Coordinates of N, CA and C in Angstrom, one line a residue:
X1 N 92.9 80.0 114.7 CA 92.3 79.9 113.4 C 90.8 79.8 113.6
X2 N 90.0 80.4 112.7 CA 88.6 80.3 112.8 C 88.0 79.9 111.4
X3 N 86.9 79.3 111.4 CA 86.1 79.0 110.2 C 84.7 79.6 110.4
X4 N 84.1 80.2 109.4 CA 82.9 80.9 109.5 C 81.7 79.9 109.9
X5 N 80.9 80.3 110.9 CA 79.8 79.6 111.3 C 78.5 80.1 110.5
X6 N 78.6 81.4 110.1 CA 77.6 82.0 109.3 C 78.2 82.8 108.3
X7 N 77.5 83.2 107.3 CA 78.0 84.2 106.3 C 78.1 85.5 106.9
X8 N 79.3 86.2 106.8 CA 79.4 87.5 107.3 C 80.1 88.4 106.2
X9 N 80.1 89.7 106.5 CA 80.7 90.7 105.6 C 82.0 90.3 105.1
X10 N 82.2 90.3 103.8 CA 83.5 90.0 103.2 C 84.2 91.3 102.9
X11 N 85.4 91.4 103.4 CA 86.3 92.5 103.3 C 87.2 92.3 102.1
X12 N 87.4 93.4 101.3 CA 88.3 93.2 100.1 C 89.8 93.3 100.5
X13 N 90.1 93.5 101.7 CA 91.5 93.6 102.1 C 91.9 92.3 102.7
X14 N 93.2 92.0 102.6 CA 93.8 90.7 103.1 C 93.9 90.8 104.7
X15 N 94.1 91.9 105.2 CA 94.2 92.1 106.7 C 93.3 93.3 107.1
X16 N 92.6 93.1 108.2 CA 91.9 94.3 108.7 C 91.6 94.1 110.2
X17 N 91.3 95.2 110.9 CA 91.1 95.2 112.3 C 89.6 95.5 112.6
X18 N 89.0 94.7 113.5 CA 87.6 94.9 113.9 C 87.4 94.5 115.3
X19 N 86.2 94.8 115.8 CA 85.9 94.4 117.2 C 85.4 92.9 117.2
X20 N 85.8 92.2 118.2 CA 85.4 90.8 118.3 C 85.0 90.5 119.8
X21 N 84.1 89.6 120.0 CA 83.8 89.1 121.3 C 84.0 87.5 121.3
X22 N 84.6 87.0 122.4 CA 84.8 85.6 122.4 C 83.8 84.9 123.4
X23 N 83.5 83.7 123.0 CA 82.6 82.8 123.8 C 81.3 83.6 124.1
X24 N 80.9 83.6 125.4 CA 79.7 84.4 125.8 C 80.1 85.6 126.6
X25 N 81.4 85.9 126.6 CA 81.9 87.0 127.4 C 81.4 88.4 126.9
X26 N 81.5 89.3 127.9 CA 81.1 90.7 127.6 C 82.3 91.6 127.1
X27 N 83.5 91.0 127.3 CA 84.7 91.8 126.8 C 84.8 91.9 125.3
X28 N 85.1 93.1 124.9 CA 85.3 93.3 123.4 C 86.8 93.5 123.2
X29 N 87.3 92.9 122.1 CA 88.7 93.1 121.8 C 88.8 93.6 120.4
X30 N 89.9 94.3 120.1 CA 90.2 94.6 118.7 C 91.1 93.5 118.2
X31 N 90.8 93.0 117.0 CA 91.5 91.8 116.5 C 91.9 92.1 115.1
X32 N 93.2 91.8 114.8 CA 93.7 91.9 113.4 C 93.3 90.5 112.7
X33 N 92.6 90.6 111.6 CA 92.1 89.4 110.9 C 92.9 89.2 109.7
X34 N 93.5 88.1 109.5 CA 94.3 87.8 108.3 C 93.6 86.6 107.7
X35 N 93.1 86.8 106.4 CA 92.5 85.7 105.7 C 93.6 84.8 105.1
X36 N 93.4 83.5 105.3 CA 94.4 82.5 104.9 C 94.0 81.9 103.5
X37 N 95.0 81.6 102.8 CA 94.8 80.9 101.5 C 94.5 79.4 101.8
X38 N 93.8 78.7 100.9 CA 93.6 77.3 101.1 C 94.9 76.5 101.0
X39 N 95.0 75.5 101.9 CA 96.2 74.7 101.8 C 96.1 73.8 100.6
X40 N 97.3 73.5 100.0 CA 97.3 72.6 98.9 C 96.7 71.2 99.3
X41 N 95.9 70.6 98.4 CA 95.4 69.3 98.7 C 94.1 69.3 99.5
X42 N 93.8 70.5 100.1 CA 92.5 70.6 100.9 C 91.3 70.7 100.0
X43 N 90.3 69.9 100.3 CA 89.1 70.0 99.5 C 88.0 70.9 100.1
X44 N 88.2 71.3 101.4 CA 87.2 72.2 102.0 C 87.1 73.5 101.3
X45 N 85.9 74.0 101.1 CA 85.7 75.3 100.5 C 85.5 76.4 101.5
X46 N 85.6 76.0 102.8 CA 85.4 77.0 103.9 C 86.6 78.0 103.9
X47 N 86.2 79.2 104.1 CA 87.2 80.3 104.3 C 87.8 80.1 105.7
X48 N 89.1 80.4 105.8 CA 89.8 80.4 107.1 C 90.5 81.7 107.4
X49 N 90.6 82.1 108.6 CA 91.2 83.3 109.0 C 92.0 83.1 110.3
X50 N 93.0 84.0 110.5 CA 93.8 83.9 111.7 C 93.5 85.3 112.4
X51 N 93.2 85.2 113.7 CA 92.9 86.4 114.5 C 94.1 86.6 115.5
X52 N 94.4 87.9 115.6 CA 95.4 88.3 116.7 C 94.7 89.4 117.5
X53 N 94.5 89.0 118.8 CA 93.8 90.0 119.7 C 94.8 91.0 120.1
X54 N 94.2 92.2 120.5 CA 95.1 93.3 120.9 C 95.5 93.2 122.4
X55 N 94.8 92.2 123.1 CA 95.2 91.9 124.5 C 94.9 90.5 124.7
X56 N 95.6 89.8 125.7 CA 95.4 88.4 125.9 C 94.1 88.1 126.5
X57 N 93.6 86.9 126.3 CA 92.4 86.3 126.9 C 92.7 84.9 127.2
X58 N 92.5 84.5 128.5 CA 92.7 83.1 128.9 C 91.5 82.3 128.6
X59 N 91.8 81.0 128.3 CA 90.7 80.0 128.2 C 90.1 79.9 126.8
X60 N 90.8 80.5 125.8 CA 90.3 80.3 124.4 C 90.6 78.9 124.0
X61 N 89.6 78.2 123.4 CA 89.8 76.8 123.0 C 89.0 76.5 121.7
X62 N 89.5 75.5 121.0 CA 88.8 75.0 119.8 C 87.4 74.7 120.1
X63 N 86.5 75.0 119.2 CA 85.1 74.7 119.4 C 84.3 75.9 119.9
X64 N 85.0 76.9 120.5 CA 84.3 78.1 121.0 C 84.0 79.0 119.8
X65 N 83.1 80.0 120.0 CA 82.8 81.0 119.0 C 83.4 82.3 119.2
X66 N 83.6 83.0 118.1 CA 84.0 84.4 118.1 C 83.0 85.1 117.3
X67 N 82.6 86.3 117.7 CA 81.6 87.1 117.0 C 82.3 88.4 116.5
X68 N 81.9 88.9 115.3 CA 82.5 90.1 114.7 C 81.5 91.2 114.8
X69 N 82.0 92.4 115.2 CA 81.1 93.5 115.4 C 81.5 94.8 114.7
X70 N 80.5 95.5 114.3 CA 80.7 96.9 113.8 C 79.9 97.8 114.7
X71 N 80.4 98.3 115.8 CA 79.6 99.0 116.8 C 78.8 98.0 117.5
X72 N 77.4 98.2 117.5 CA 76.5 97.3 118.2 C 76.0 96.3 117.2
X73 N 76.4 96.3 116.0 CA 75.9 95.4 114.9 C 76.8 94.2 114.8
X74 N 76.2 93.0 115.0 CA 77.0 91.7 114.9 C 77.0 91.4 113.4
X75 N 78.2 91.3 112.8 CA 78.3 91.0 111.4 C 78.3 89.5 111.1
X76 N 78.6 88.7 112.1 CA 78.7 87.3 111.9 C 79.5 86.6 113.0
X77 N 79.7 85.3 112.8 CA 80.5 84.6 113.8 C 81.3 83.5 113.1
X78 N 82.2 82.9 113.9 CA 83.1 81.8 113.4 C 83.4 80.9 114.6
X79 N 83.8 79.7 114.2 CA 84.2 78.7 115.2 C 85.7 78.7 115.3
X80 N 86.2 78.7 116.5 CA 87.6 78.7 116.7 C 88.1 77.2 116.5
X81 N 89.1 77.0 115.6 CA 89.5 75.7 115.3 C 90.8 75.3 116.0
X82 N 91.6 76.2 116.4 CA 92.8 75.9 117.2 C 93.5 77.2 117.7

């Protein structure tokens, strides 16, 4: 799960695939992004999304960053929460 660290492009679709980079690594992955609905009783206004990478990556941990790309353009980033 990720929470936005910065404002980034909002997609009108509930699921979409885009390029992502994890941590400070140079590897780029295709990730399916699924936006999650707010949990009942949660007061946080932060958007949350679930990412599914097209290939495995070891060492992903809460607190690390993921960056979203369109070609060479970074659209934004998010903090990995679990």
